[in-house]
């Protein structure tokens, strides 16, 4: 069982896969493999669906693309052109956001480490908000703001056990009101918001509803204790996509150790983020109305939800062999170099140059790095493969390129496809986070 290719609105012409009007086989010939391919239309449509839902159901809300999800400058530029700001955790990410034209006032900083020199730069530029992760952050941030003589808006990151379980992020909910009061006592910091984030790969509104309720309960206590309203609540990111599923613990070990074949998700059970926005918006307004609060401005920090299914990875089958009854396909991609999420997630894969083939044989698909850890799929049923076949690994827009490295090989190139044309966005070995002049490509 697998997810049909029609789920991604792909074209198949004479058995060959086309994305954005471009033949993957021709892209592979022109640019080589492995190759990241970004579908610009799909990314824009994902961003627009979210922005339209926020505008319709929670006017004044803001979305901030999680830059760590995908460090491709083109992805961030497109997201910003569709109305999104940027959520960053480092100065490197901040510089990338500014390089693609995002003003400082549309940037949130959520890094656990807050170097004073970086904070001075962000504060002088007029960054929208920095979130306090620990009590010791307060004096450091106040000193940095004092040096540039700017009063700075800050939020409080709230610790939650949702999604990650035990984690080191944020301040326990029962101490957040005390933290709000402490920040009020500083000379240059103004507490204005609350943030909670959990990487739960949410597939419906339940996770976001629980996070919103957690923050709203704190808003009530802040108003009762200080008389001040919390202006912003930020329910973070962590929303998934319909065609990727994280493995459970037992399944992950079974897949890792003995190669148990994993089942795909059911896209029909997935609730799109735009619908979840509608549901939680109503819940927030109802909660605030019942308690006499002005509804706070809502922030979201999506990454995976808008970019994951807009990018794929092409890799070439170099050879086939059999060991101990196991069929092995050796490809020129590498999980340890560019596809780390495959270790713990279900991703669909197609033979892009023979889409009319029927899945008949189970393969262990391994990478090129000469590491026993370098397998992309422990068991994947595919058409009978041949050397030279192109595998298209779907939904690689989240944490594939941002965790890629140059282990033995240069990091792969990337192209952006749109309306039958392609352009090289990143040459092999170039850092993802640097700007590069566009080079006309071939569709």
JSON list of N, CA, C and O in Angstrom, two decimals, residues 322-371:
[
{"chain": "A", "resi": 322, "resn": "UNK", "atom": "N", "xyz": [22.29, -8.52, -4.47]},
{"chain": "A", "resi": 322, "resn": "UNK", "atom": "CA", "xyz": [21.53, -9.34, -3.54]},
{"chain": "A", "resi": 322, "resn": "UNK", "atom": "C", "xyz": [22.49, -9.92, -2.51]},
{"chain": "A", "resi": 322, "resn": "UNK", "atom": "O", "xyz": [23.52, -10.49, -2.86]},
{"chain": "A", "resi": 323, "resn": "UNK", "atom": "N", "xyz": [22.13, -9.75, -1.23]},
{"chain": "A", "resi": 323, "resn": "UNK", "atom": "CA", "xyz": [22.94, -10.29, -0.14]},
{"chain": "A", "resi": 323, "resn": "UNK", "atom": "C", "xyz": [21.99, -10.99, 0.83]},
{"chain": "A", "resi": 323, "resn": "UNK", "atom": "O", "xyz": [21.08, -10.36, 1.37]},
{"chain": "A", "resi": 324, "resn": "UNK", "atom": "N", "xyz": [22.21, -12.28, 1.02]},
{"chain": "A", "resi": 324, "resn": "UNK", "atom": "CA", "xyz": [21.40, -13.03, 1.97]},
{"chain": "A", "resi": 324, "resn": "UNK", "atom": "C", "xyz": [19.92, -12.99, 1.66]},
{"chain": "A", "resi": 324, "resn": "UNK", "atom": "O", "xyz": [19.09, -12.93, 2.56]},
{"chain": "A", "resi": 325, "resn": "UNK", "atom": "N", "xyz": [19.57, -12.98, 0.39]},
{"chain": "A", "resi": 325, "resn": "UNK", "atom": "CA", "xyz": [18.18, -12.95, -0.01]},
{"chain": "A", "resi": 325, "resn": "UNK", "atom": "C", "xyz": [17.56, -11.57, 0.00]},
{"chain": "A", "resi": 325, "resn": "UNK", "atom": "O", "xyz": [16.38, -11.41, -0.34]},
{"chain": "A", "resi": 326, "resn": "UNK", "atom": "N", "xyz": [18.34, -10.57, 0.36]},
{"chain": "A", "resi": 326, "resn": "UNK", "atom": "CA", "xyz": [17.83, -9.20, 0.41]},
{"chain": "A", "resi": 326, "resn": "UNK", "atom": "C", "xyz": [18.23, -8.45, -0.85]},
{"chain": "A", "resi": 326, "resn": "UNK", "atom": "O", "xyz": [19.41, -8.45, -1.24]},
{"chain": "A", "resi": 327, "resn": "UNK", "atom": "N", "xyz": [17.25, -7.82, -1.51]},
{"chain": "A", "resi": 327, "resn": "UNK", "atom": "CA", "xyz": [17.52, -7.02, -2.70]},
{"chain": "A", "resi": 327, "resn": "UNK", "atom": "C", "xyz": [17.99, -5.63, -2.26]},
{"chain": "A", "resi": 327, "resn": "UNK", "atom": "O", "xyz": [17.30, -4.96, -1.49]},
{"chain": "A", "resi": 328, "resn": "UNK", "atom": "N", "xyz": [19.14, -5.22, -2.75]},
{"chain": "A", "resi": 328, "resn": "UNK", "atom": "CA", "xyz": [19.73, -3.96, -2.34]},
{"chain": "A", "resi": 328, "resn": "UNK", "atom": "C", "xyz": [19.89, -3.04, -3.54]},
{"chain": "A", "resi": 328, "resn": "UNK", "atom": "O", "xyz": [20.43, -3.44, -4.57]},
{"chain": "A", "resi": 329, "resn": "UNK", "atom": "N", "xyz": [19.39, -1.81, -3.41]},
{"chain": "A", "resi": 329, "resn": "UNK", "atom": "CA", "xyz": [19.56, -0.78, -4.44]},
{"chain": "A", "resi": 329, "resn": "UNK", "atom": "C", "xyz": [20.48, 0.29, -3.87]},
{"chain": "A", "resi": 329, "resn": "UNK", "atom": "O", "xyz": [20.20, 0.86, -2.81]},
{"chain": "A", "resi": 330, "resn": "UNK", "atom": "N", "xyz": [21.58, 0.57, -4.57]},
{"chain": "A", "resi": 330, "resn": "UNK", "atom": "CA", "xyz": [22.55, 1.57, -4.13]},
{"chain": "A", "resi": 330, "resn": "UNK", "atom": "C", "xyz": [22.32, 2.85, -4.93]},
{"chain": "A", "resi": 330, "resn": "UNK", "atom": "O", "xyz": [22.36, 2.82, -6.17]},
{"chain": "A", "resi": 331, "resn": "UNK", "atom": "N", "xyz": [22.07, 3.94, -4.22]},
{"chain": "A", "resi": 331, "resn": "UNK", "atom": "CA", "xyz": [21.75, 5.22, -4.88]},
{"chain": "A", "resi": 331, "resn": "UNK", "atom": "C", "xyz": [22.81, 6.26, -4.53]},
{"chain": "A", "resi": 331, "resn": "UNK", "atom": "O", "xyz": [23.63, 6.06, -3.63]},
{"chain": "A", "resi": 332, "resn": "UNK", "atom": "N", "xyz": [22.77, 7.39, -5.25]},
{"chain": "A", "resi": 332, "resn": "UNK", "atom": "CA", "xyz": [23.79, 8.42, -5.03]},
{"chain": "A", "resi": 332, "resn": "UNK", "atom": "C", "xyz": [23.38, 9.47, -4.00]},
{"chain": "A", "resi": 332, "resn": "UNK", "atom": "O", "xyz": [24.13, 10.42, -3.76]},
{"chain": "A", "resi": 333, "resn": "UNK", "atom": "N", "xyz": [22.23, 9.31, -3.38]},
{"chain": "A", "resi": 333, "resn": "UNK", "atom": "CA", "xyz": [21.87, 10.15, -2.24]},
{"chain": "A", "resi": 333, "resn": "UNK", "atom": "C", "xyz": [22.44, 9.52, -0.98]},
{"chain": "A", "resi": 333, "resn": "UNK", "atom": "O", "xyz": [23.05, 8.44, -1.03]},
{"chain": "A", "resi": 334, "resn": "UNK", "atom": "N", "xyz": [22.25, 10.16, 0.15]},
{"chain": "A", "resi": 334, "resn": "UNK", "atom": "CA", "xyz": [22.79, 9.65, 1.40]},
{"chain": "A", "resi": 334, "resn": "UNK", "atom": "C", "xyz": [21.93, 10.13, 2.55]},
{"chain": "A", "resi": 334, "resn": "UNK", "atom": "O", "xyz": [21.67, 11.33, 2.67]},
{"chain": "A", "resi": 335, "resn": "UNK", "atom": "N", "xyz": [21.47, 9.20, 3.36]},
{"chain": "A", "resi": 335, "resn": "UNK", "atom": "CA", "xyz": [20.68, 9.63, 4.52]},
{"chain": "A", "resi": 335, "resn": "UNK", "atom": "C", "xyz": [21.55, 10.41, 5.49]},
{"chain": "A", "resi": 335, "resn": "UNK", "atom": "O", "xyz": [21.13, 11.43, 6.05]},
{"chain": "A", "resi": 336, "resn": "UNK", "atom": "N", "xyz": [22.79, 9.99, 5.71]},
{"chain": "A", "resi": 336, "resn": "UNK", "atom": "CA", "xyz": [23.64, 10.69, 6.66]},
{"chain": "A", "resi": 336, "resn": "UNK", "atom": "C", "xyz": [24.08, 12.05, 6.13]},
{"chain": "A", "resi": 336, "resn": "UNK", "atom": "O", "xyz": [24.52, 12.90, 6.89]},
{"chain": "A", "resi": 337, "resn": "UNK", "atom": "N", "xyz": [23.95, 12.28, 4.83]},
{"chain": "A", "resi": 337, "resn": "UNK", "atom": "CA", "xyz": [24.39, 13.54, 4.26]},
{"chain": "A", "resi": 337, "resn": "UNK", "atom": "C", "xyz": [23.29, 14.51, 3.89]},
{"chain": "A", "resi": 337, "resn": "UNK", "atom": "O", "xyz": [23.52, 15.72, 3.84]},
{"chain": "A", "resi": 338, "resn": "UNK", "atom": "N", "xyz": [22.07, 14.00, 3.62]},
{"chain": "A", "resi": 338, "resn": "UNK", "atom": "CA", "xyz": [21.04, 14.93, 3.13]},
{"chain": "A", "resi": 338, "resn": "UNK", "atom": "C", "xyz": [19.61, 14.48, 3.42]},
{"chain": "A", "resi": 338, "resn": "UNK", "atom": "O", "xyz": [18.68, 15.17, 3.03]},
{"chain": "A", "resi": 339, "resn": "UNK", "atom": "N", "xyz": [19.43, 13.35, 4.08]},
{"chain": "A", "resi": 339, "resn": "UNK", "atom": "CA", "xyz": [18.07, 12.84, 4.25]},
{"chain": "A", "resi": 339, "resn": "UNK", "atom": "C", "xyz": [17.87, 12.22, 5.63]},
{"chain": "A", "resi": 339, "resn": "UNK", "atom": "O", "xyz": [17.27, 11.17, 5.78]},
{"chain": "A", "resi": 340, "resn": "UNK", "atom": "N", "xyz": [18.37, 12.89, 6.65]},
{"chain": "A", "resi": 340, "resn": "UNK", "atom": "CA", "xyz": [18.30, 12.33, 8.00]},
{"chain": "A", "resi": 340, "resn": "UNK", "atom": "C", "xyz": [16.89, 12.03, 8.48]},
{"chain": "A", "resi": 340, "resn": "UNK", "atom": "O", "xyz": [16.67, 11.05, 9.21]},
{"chain": "A", "resi": 341, "resn": "UNK", "atom": "N", "xyz": [15.87, 12.83, 8.13]},
{"chain": "A", "resi": 341, "resn": "UNK", "atom": "CA", "xyz": [14.53, 12.52, 8.63]},
{"chain": "A", "resi": 341, "resn": "UNK", "atom": "C", "xyz": [13.99, 11.15, 8.21]},
{"chain": "A", "resi": 341, "resn": "UNK", "atom": "O", "xyz": [13.07, 10.64, 8.86]},
{"chain": "A", "resi": 342, "resn": "UNK", "atom": "N", "xyz": [14.55, 10.54, 7.15]},
{"chain": "A", "resi": 342, "resn": "UNK", "atom": "CA", "xyz": [14.06, 9.23, 6.73]},
{"chain": "A", "resi": 342, "resn": "UNK", "atom": "C", "xyz": [14.23, 8.18, 7.81]},
{"chain": "A", "resi": 342, "resn": "UNK", "atom": "O", "xyz": [13.58, 7.14, 7.79]},
{"chain": "A", "resi": 343, "resn": "UNK", "atom": "N", "xyz": [15.11, 8.44, 8.74]},
{"chain": "A", "resi": 343, "resn": "UNK", "atom": "CA", "xyz": [15.35, 7.47, 9.83]},
{"chain": "A", "resi": 343, "resn": "UNK", "atom": "C", "xyz": [14.11, 7.26, 10.68]},
{"chain": "A", "resi": 343, "resn": "UNK", "atom": "O", "xyz": [13.90, 6.18, 11.22]},
{"chain": "A", "resi": 344, "resn": "UNK", "atom": "N", "xyz": [13.28, 8.31, 10.81]},
{"chain": "A", "resi": 344, "resn": "UNK", "atom": "CA", "xyz": [12.15, 8.20, 11.73]},
{"chain": "A", "resi": 344, "resn": "UNK", "atom": "C", "xyz": [10.82, 8.58, 11.16]},
{"chain": "A", "resi": 344, "resn": "UNK", "atom": "O", "xyz": [9.86, 8.80, 11.91]},
{"chain": "A", "resi": 345, "resn": "UNK", "atom": "N", "xyz": [10.71, 8.67, 9.82]},
{"chain": "A", "resi": 345, "resn": "UNK", "atom": "CA", "xyz": [9.46, 9.10, 9.20]},
{"chain": "A", "resi": 345, "resn": "UNK", "atom": "C", "xyz": [9.14, 8.26, 7.97]},
{"chain": "A", "resi": 345, "resn": "UNK", "atom": "O", "xyz": [10.05, 7.78, 7.27]},
{"chain": "A", "resi": 346, "resn": "UNK", "atom": "N", "xyz": [7.85, 8.14, 7.69]},
{"chain": "A", "resi": 346, "resn": "UNK", "atom": "CA", "xyz": [7.40, 7.53, 6.43]},
{"chain": "A", "resi": 346, "resn": "UNK", "atom": "C", "xyz": [7.39, 8.59, 5.35]},
{"chain": "A", "resi": 346, "resn": "UNK", "atom": "O", "xyz": [6.77, 9.65, 5.50]},
{"chain": "A", "resi": 347, "resn": "UNK", "atom": "N", "xyz": [8.08, 8.32, 4.24]},
{"chain": "A", "resi": 347, "resn": "UNK", "atom": "CA", "xyz": [8.06, 9.17, 3.05]},
{"chain": "A", "resi": 347, "resn": "UNK", "atom": "C", "xyz": [7.81, 8.29, 1.83]},
{"chain": "A", "resi": 347, "resn": "UNK", "atom": "O", "xyz": [8.38, 7.20, 1.71]},
{"chain": "A", "resi": 348, "resn": "UNK", "atom": "N", "xyz": [6.97, 8.78, 0.94]},
{"chain": "A", "resi": 348, "resn": "UNK", "atom": "CA", "xyz": [6.69, 8.02, -0.29]},
{"chain": "A", "resi": 348, "resn": "UNK", "atom": "C", "xyz": [7.84, 8.20, -1.28]},
{"chain": "A", "resi": 348, "resn": "UNK", "atom": "O", "xyz": [8.56, 9.21, -1.24]},
{"chain": "A", "resi": 349, "resn": "UNK", "atom": "N", "xyz": [8.01, 7.21, -2.15]},
{"chain": "A", "resi": 349, "resn": "UNK", "atom": "CA", "xyz": [9.06, 7.28, -3.18]},
{"chain": "A", "resi": 349, "resn": "UNK", "atom": "C", "xyz": [8.52, 6.66, -4.46]},
{"chain": "A", "resi": 349, "resn": "UNK", "atom": "O", "xyz": [7.77, 5.68, -4.42]},
{"chain": "A", "resi": 350, "resn": "UNK", "atom": "N", "xyz": [8.86, 7.26, -5.60]},
{"chain": "A", "resi": 350, "resn": "UNK", "atom": "CA", "xyz": [8.42, 6.78, -6.91]},
{"chain": "A", "resi": 350, "resn": "UNK", "atom": "C", "xyz": [9.62, 6.61, -7.82]},
{"chain": "A", "resi": 350, "resn": "UNK", "atom": "O", "xyz": [10.66, 7.26, -7.65]},
{"chain": "A", "resi": 351, "resn": "UNK", "atom": "N", "xyz": [9.47, 5.73, -8.80]},
{"chain": "A", "resi": 351, "resn": "UNK", "atom": "CA", "xyz": [10.47, 5.60, -9.86]},
{"chain": "A", "resi": 351, "resn": "UNK", "atom": "C", "xyz": [10.07, 6.62, -10.93]},
{"chain": "A", "resi": 351, "resn": "UNK", "atom": "O", "xyz": [9.17, 6.39, -11.73]},
{"chain": "A", "resi": 352, "resn": "UNK", "atom": "N", "xyz": [10.75, 7.77, -10.92]},
{"chain": "A", "resi": 352, "resn": "UNK", "atom": "CA", "xyz": [10.28, 8.93, -11.68]},
{"chain": "A", "resi": 352, "resn": "UNK", "atom": "C", "xyz": [10.34, 8.74, -13.18]},
{"chain": "A", "resi": 352, "resn": "UNK", "atom": "O", "xyz": [9.59, 9.39, -13.92]},
{"chain": "A", "resi": 353, "resn": "UNK", "atom": "N", "xyz": [11.20, 7.86, -13.69]},
{"chain": "A", "resi": 353, "resn": "UNK", "atom": "CA", "xyz": [11.33, 7.66, -15.13]},
{"chain": "A", "resi": 353, "resn": "UNK", "atom": "C", "xyz": [10.50, 6.47, -15.61]},
{"chain": "A", "resi": 353, "resn": "UNK", "atom": "O", "xyz": [10.45, 6.19, -16.80]},
{"chain": "A", "resi": 354, "resn": "UNK", "atom": "N", "xyz": [9.82, 5.77, -14.68]},
{"chain": "A", "resi": 354, "resn": "UNK", "atom": "CA", "xyz": [8.95, 4.64, -15.05]},
{"chain": "A", "resi": 354, "resn": "UNK", "atom": "C", "xyz": [7.75, 4.60, -14.11]},
{"chain": "A", "resi": 354, "resn": "UNK", "atom": "O", "xyz": [7.56, 3.66, -13.36]},
{"chain": "A", "resi": 355, "resn": "UNK", "atom": "N", "xyz": [6.95, 5.65, -14.18]},
{"chain": "A", "resi": 355, "resn": "UNK", "atom": "CA", "xyz": [5.81, 5.77, -13.28]},
{"chain": "A", "resi": 355, "resn": "UNK", "atom": "C", "xyz": [4.71, 4.75, -13.57]},
{"chain": "A", "resi": 355, "resn": "UNK", "atom": "O", "xyz": [3.81, 4.57, -12.75]},
{"chain": "A", "resi": 356, "resn": "UNK", "atom": "N", "xyz": [4.77, 4.10, -14.72]},
{"chain": "A", "resi": 356, "resn": "UNK", "atom": "CA", "xyz": [3.76, 3.11, -15.07]},
{"chain": "A", "resi": 356, "resn": "UNK", "atom": "C", "xyz": [4.11, 1.72, -14.56]},
{"chain": "A", "resi": 356, "resn": "UNK", "atom": "O", "xyz": [3.37, 0.76, -14.79]},
{"chain": "A", "resi": 357, "resn": "UNK", "atom": "N", "xyz": [5.24, 1.58, -13.87]},
{"chain": "A", "resi": 357, "resn": "UNK", "atom": "CA", "xyz": [5.62, 0.28, -13.34]},
{"chain": "A", "resi": 357, "resn": "UNK", "atom": "C", "xyz": [4.83, -0.08, -12.09]},
{"chain": "A", "resi": 357, "resn": "UNK", "atom": "O", "xyz": [4.41, 0.79, -11.32]},
{"chain": "A", "resi": 358, "resn": "UNK", "atom": "N", "xyz": [4.62, -1.37, -11.89]},
{"chain": "A", "resi": 358, "resn": "UNK", "atom": "CA", "xyz": [3.88, -1.85, -10.71]},
{"chain": "A", "resi": 358, "resn": "UNK", "atom": "C", "xyz": [4.86, -2.28, -9.62]},
{"chain": "A", "resi": 358, "resn": "UNK", "atom": "O", "xyz": [5.84, -2.96, -9.92]},
{"chain": "A", "resi": 359, "resn": "UNK", "atom": "N", "xyz": [4.60, -1.88, -8.36]},
{"chain": "A", "resi": 359, "resn": "UNK", "atom": "CA", "xyz": [5.49, -2.29, -7.26]},
{"chain": "A", "resi": 359, "resn": "UNK", "atom": "C", "xyz": [5.47, -3.82, -7.10]},
{"chain": "A", "resi": 359, "resn": "UNK", "atom": "O", "xyz": [4.44, -4.39, -6.77]},
{"chain": "A", "resi": 360, "resn": "UNK", "atom": "N", "xyz": [6.61, -4.46, -7.35]},
{"chain": "A", "resi": 360, "resn": "UNK", "atom": "CA", "xyz": [6.67, -5.92, -7.33]},
{"chain": "A", "resi": 360, "resn": "UNK", "atom": "C", "xyz": [7.75, -6.48, -6.41]},
{"chain": "A", "resi": 360, "resn": "UNK", "atom": "O", "xyz": [7.71, -7.65, -6.06]},
{"chain": "A", "resi": 361, "resn": "UNK", "atom": "N", "xyz": [8.72, -5.66, -6.07]},
{"chain": "A", "resi": 361, "resn": "UNK", "atom": "CA", "xyz": [9.87, -6.19, -5.35]},
{"chain": "A", "resi": 361, "resn": "UNK", "atom": "C", "xyz": [10.21, -5.28, -4.17]},
{"chain": "A", "resi": 361, "resn": "UNK", "atom": "O", "xyz": [10.13, -4.06, -4.27]},
{"chain": "A", "resi": 362, "resn": "UNK", "atom": "N", "xyz": [10.62, -5.90, -3.06]},
{"chain": "A", "resi": 362, "resn": "UNK", "atom": "CA", "xyz": [10.98, -5.15, -1.87]},
{"chain": "A", "resi": 362, "resn": "UNK", "atom": "C", "xyz": [12.49, -4.93, -1.87]},
{"chain": "A", "resi": 362, "resn": "UNK", "atom": "O", "xyz": [13.27, -5.88, -1.99]},
{"chain": "A", "resi": 363, "resn": "UNK", "atom": "N", "xyz": [12.90, -3.67, -1.73]},
{"chain": "A", "resi": 363, "resn": "UNK", "atom": "CA", "xyz": [14.31, -3.31, -1.75]},
{"chain": "A", "resi": 363, "resn": "UNK", "atom": "C", "xyz": [14.73, -2.65, -0.43]},
{"chain": "A", "resi": 363, "resn": "UNK", "atom": "O", "xyz": [13.93, -1.97, 0.21]},
{"chain": "A", "resi": 364, "resn": "UNK", "atom": "N", "xyz": [15.98, -2.86, -0.10]},
{"chain": "A", "resi": 364, "resn": "UNK", "atom": "CA", "xyz": [16.66, -2.03, 0.89]},
{"chain": "A", "resi": 364, "resn": "UNK", "atom": "C", "xyz": [17.43, -0.99, 0.08]},
{"chain": "A", "resi": 364, "resn": "UNK", "atom": "O", "xyz": [18.34, -1.34, -0.69]},
{"chain": "A", "resi": 365, "resn": "UNK", "atom": "N", "xyz": [17.06, 0.28, 0.23]},
{"chain": "A", "resi": 365, "resn": "UNK", "atom": "CA", "xyz": [17.69, 1.35, -0.56]},
{"chain": "A", "resi": 365, "resn": "UNK", "atom": "C", "xyz": [18.77, 1.98, 0.31]},
{"chain": "A", "resi": 365, "resn": "UNK", "atom": "O", "xyz": [18.49, 2.51, 1.39]},
{"chain": "A", "resi": 366, "resn": "UNK", "atom": "N", "xyz": [20.02, 1.88, -0.15]},
{"chain": "A", "resi": 366, "resn": "UNK", "atom": "CA", "xyz": [21.15, 2.35, 0.65]},
{"chain": "A", "resi": 366, "resn": "UNK", "atom": "C", "xyz": [21.87, 3.48, -0.08]},
{"chain": "A", "resi": 366, "resn": "UNK", "atom": "O", "xyz": [21.82, 3.59, -1.30]},
{"chain": "A", "resi": 367, "resn": "UNK", "atom": "N", "xyz": [22.56, 4.31, 0.72]},
{"chain": "A", "resi": 367, "resn": "UNK", "atom": "CA", "xyz": [23.24, 5.48, 0.17]},
{"chain": "A", "resi": 367, "resn": "UNK", "atom": "C", "xyz": [24.69, 5.22, -0.17]},
{"chain": "A", "resi": 367, "resn": "UNK", "atom": "O", "xyz": [25.19, 4.09, -0.09]},
{"chain": "A", "resi": 368, "resn": "UNK", "atom": "N", "xyz": [25.40, 6.30, -0.49]},
{"chain": "A", "resi": 368, "resn": "UNK", "atom": "CA", "xyz": [26.72, 6.21, -1.10]},
{"chain": "A", "resi": 368, "resn": "UNK", "atom": "C", "xyz": [27.87, 6.41, -0.13]},
{"chain": "A", "resi": 368, "resn": "UNK", "atom": "O", "xyz": [29.03, 6.40, -0.52]},
{"chain": "A", "resi": 369, "resn": "UNK", "atom": "N", "xyz": [27.58, 6.59, 1.17]},
{"chain": "A", "resi": 369, "resn": "UNK", "atom": "CA", "xyz": [28.62, 7.09, 2.06]},
{"chain": "A", "resi": 369, "resn": "UNK", "atom": "C", "xyz": [29.50, 6.02, 2.70]},
{"chain": "A", "resi": 369, "resn": "UNK", "atom": "O", "xyz": [30.34, 6.32, 3.53]},
{"chain": "A", "resi": 370, "resn": "UNK", "atom": "N", "xyz": [29.30, 4.74, 2.33]},
{"chain": "A", "resi": 370, "resn": "UNK", "atom": "CA", "xyz": [30.09, 3.65, 2.92]},
{"chain": "A", "resi": 370, "resn": "UNK", "atom": "C", "xyz": [29.94, 3.59, 4.43]},
{"chain": "A", "resi": 370, "resn": "UNK", "atom": "O", "xyz": [30.89, 3.32, 5.17]},
{"chain": "A", "resi": 371, "resn": "UNK", "atom": "N", "xyz": [28.76, 3.88, 4.92]},
{"chain": "A", "resi": 371, "resn": "UNK", "atom": "CA", "xyz": [28.44, 3.78, 6.34]},
{"chain": "A", "resi": 371, "resn": "UNK", "atom": "C", "xyz": [27.29, 2.80, 6.50]},
{"chain": "A", "resi": 371, "resn": "UNK", "atom": "O", "xyz": [26.33, 2.81, 5.71]}
]
